[in-house]
Amino acid sequence: MTIPASQFYAKPNHPTHPNRVSTPPPLPIPVPDTPTHNRLPSTQPFSSLNGYYLESAFVDAAKELKGKFVAVKPQVFLDKYLPEHPGMPLVTYESFKKASEQRPESEMYGPLIDALKPFLKTGWSMINTSTKPDPDSGFFDGHKIKPDITVYSDRKPSNDNPCRACDMETFLELKVDVQSDGFHLDKSDPLNISFEKDGGDSRDTRGQLVTYLNAMQASQFRTHGFGVLILGNKCRLLRHTRSGIEVTTRFAYTSPNNSYLQTFFWRLSHARSALRGIDETFEAQPNVDFEIQHLLKVYGKPIWKVPVGDSSFYVSKPFTRSHHYPVGRGTRCFVAVDSRTLQKCVLKDVWRVVGYHREGEVYTRLHEHSVENIPNILAEGDVQASESGSCGVFDSDWTIPTDSTIRQHRHYRIVLGVVGEPITEFRSTWELTKCMLDAIKAHRDASLNAKVEHRDVSPGNILIVRSQDGIATGNLIDWELSKYCEEQGNRVYERTGTVQFMAARLFSKQPTARTFGDDLESFMLVFLWLAALYAPNKMDQDSRGEMLSVYDTPNQLIRENFILAGIVIPLRVQLHSTSFSKILLKLMRVYSARYAEPAEDDELASDIIKKQVMLETHGWMIDSVQEALKDEDWKAAKDGAQRHDFTPAVVKEKTRKRKSALTEYDQVFAARKKRRGENPAQVDNDSDDTGSDV
């Protein structure tokens, strides 16, 4: 989850393409630019850099959630999501009015807690956590949350921290007046409805709310979560899902016409756990056989039983971190054990994008066409038991802004019959190259035989699967964004793929149709990234940081120049292995032609055009790598992976650095190595809800 974020928050700087020549330009060219979409590549588990940040977590969170908010009337909100419960006490509005008038803000907390207590179910509690951050909640930019007021149910606390995102039912964030409101429902122009209010304070308020809601879903098994924003004597209610955040129109909670706030807490605290957002399909197992604990390598720690289709599986904590991002697919991968056969496998829990094929359906098609080097499927299916198994669809009572980028998601699980190692755990550069070849072959067979385009080639989607005698095979996984060749048109508003490893041409501001060559370029980018960051080499830290910075820029010209540089790139890495260097040099000699635009009288024009045709096919790449792998001396070499240090590109002084993330499987294997002792301001004119019939 790591990149130089300043490159993604700079003002647009889209240089026009000069007339290119076949001679590669110097590298790198560190020019900041805007991203192809709002999502930070830093939330991807394959980013390369320790990022230097110019802005706080609140700013980052608000920008990442741009276009992900919708508006709804409070009564509609309550009736839709929280059922009525009899016996709600009468509201003493004077106590709420008194609380809203307290200054400074911190003086509001106690009176508001006291006023709301009668509307909580017995056993529930509200705690002032405004000065007590949760040390275990640094999911977004490392920010540790401390909502003004945190609400807990009657469940046993997980730890002694006053603020516990892992136990939080909801929260209240307080501001002294409406000028800090993060939202402004403007429908004055029917062709341009907006909702996200401009201004620094408003932006920070949105980001603050996002970090709280995100910490809840990242530390719990949840389908959704609720939040409350207090603005002096006004209020908004919120509901967060993998699609975005629903926000009510503003209402005066101190007015006798509006009991929405009090009703919210009364209904929430009396609602079943599933309606509150708890994913009940994760069933905690207090007593588990030792054999299952041994297979999961988890002793005395929480284990859950999870249904997938007609089967069920035991899991412990996920070993991936994509679910730390506040919206999107929220993939969690677990080492799992089949409850019937005790077979060890991998369970993937994800909120798939509606409009894409179920990943299990794609695997079935691949296996029907005898595609090799892909996992078998043990079970798959949408999560039927979940009462909130889909999100992102709203009826006419919801106001969707014109710039909305909300997508519909469906809760889904799939179980793979392999437990592999990350490609970054290669035991030799020969083994790395062989596993990369296996993945390229899988891609070829899928493309040509099954007519399936993968569209998300990255290090995290290539596994090393070892047989009992230690022989390694590369597996190409994660086909959930794939597309069938016979399908026409775009399926979503944004490009698919892991940004760091997307082909340069896909960063064009103009719609660009994908080709097989784009995924093959991604394989080349993975090769070079692994060579610089993990293969034994003599590259200095500054040069390595400069090279890796190219992966994190969305600037099309910089990325094209990187490929145009050809053999310059592997030469700069200074690999220890001559054989590994030779194959990368051979491949990059061809790739240097992909973005070349020779003049008509260029003597090399025919050669460049020939290479550009080759780059749209698998055969030349497969043949080149297979020939290189015949080197028996290289095969015998013991030059395994070693992660190298590097100097991140500094974009401005007084910036904040964040710890680098690894690929999807890296955390688990790094921990195992360690255990083994190895080195491993704006006028507010938003109208308020008056309590009339909505």
mmCIF file of C-alpha atoms in Angstrom, residues 88 104 152 164 170 185 252 258 263 278 282 291 397 498 520 535 554 574 613 617 636 638 641 645 689:
data_model
loop_
_atom_site.group_PDB
_atom_site.id
_atom_site.type_symbol
_atom_site.label_atom_id
_atom_site.label_comp_id
_atom_site.label_asym_id
_atom_site.label_seq_id
_atom_site.Cartn_x
_atom_site.Cartn_y
_atom_site.Cartn_z
ATOM 1 C CA MET A 88 -38.731 4.149 22.649
ATOM 2 C CA PRO A 104 -15.664 24.466 22.957
ATOM 3 C CA TYR A 152 -20.190 -0.316 21.740
ATOM 4 C CA ARG A 164 -11.485 -0.242 19.625
ATOM 5 C CA THR A 170 -20.880 3.122 15.356
ATOM 6 C CA LEU A 185 -26.700 18.928 -1.653
ATOM 7 C CA ALA A 252 -31.985 19.607 13.539
ATOM 8 C CA ASN A 258 -37.023 15.668 14.294
ATOM 9 C CA THR A 263 -34.670 6.923 16.760
ATOM 10 C CA ILE A 278 -22.128 -7.833 11.183
ATOM 11 C CA PHE A 282 -18.322 -15.924 9.725
ATOM 12 C CA GLU A 291 -5.424 -30.994 13.680
ATOM 13 C CA ASP A 397 -35.651 8.201 -3.022
ATOM 14 C CA THR A 498 -3.101 -2.930 -11.003
ATOM 15 C CA LEU A 520 2.334 -8.957 -22.258
ATOM 16 C CA ALA A 535 16.892 -10.372 -7.698
ATOM 17 C CA PRO A 554 0.245 7.617 -14.147
ATOM 18 C CA GLN A 574 23.425 -4.636 -12.750
ATOM 19 C CA VAL A 613 3.697 -6.993 -34.550
ATOM 20 C CA THR A 617 1.775 -12.251 -29.695
ATOM 21 C CA ALA A 636 22.053 -24.833 -10.661
ATOM 22 C CA LYS A 638 21.407 -20.518 -5.824
ATOM 23 C CA ALA A 641 15.143 -13.537 -3.699
ATOM 24 C CA ASP A 645 16.588 -1.142 0.032
ATOM 25 C CA ASP A 689 -34.617 18.453 6.502
#
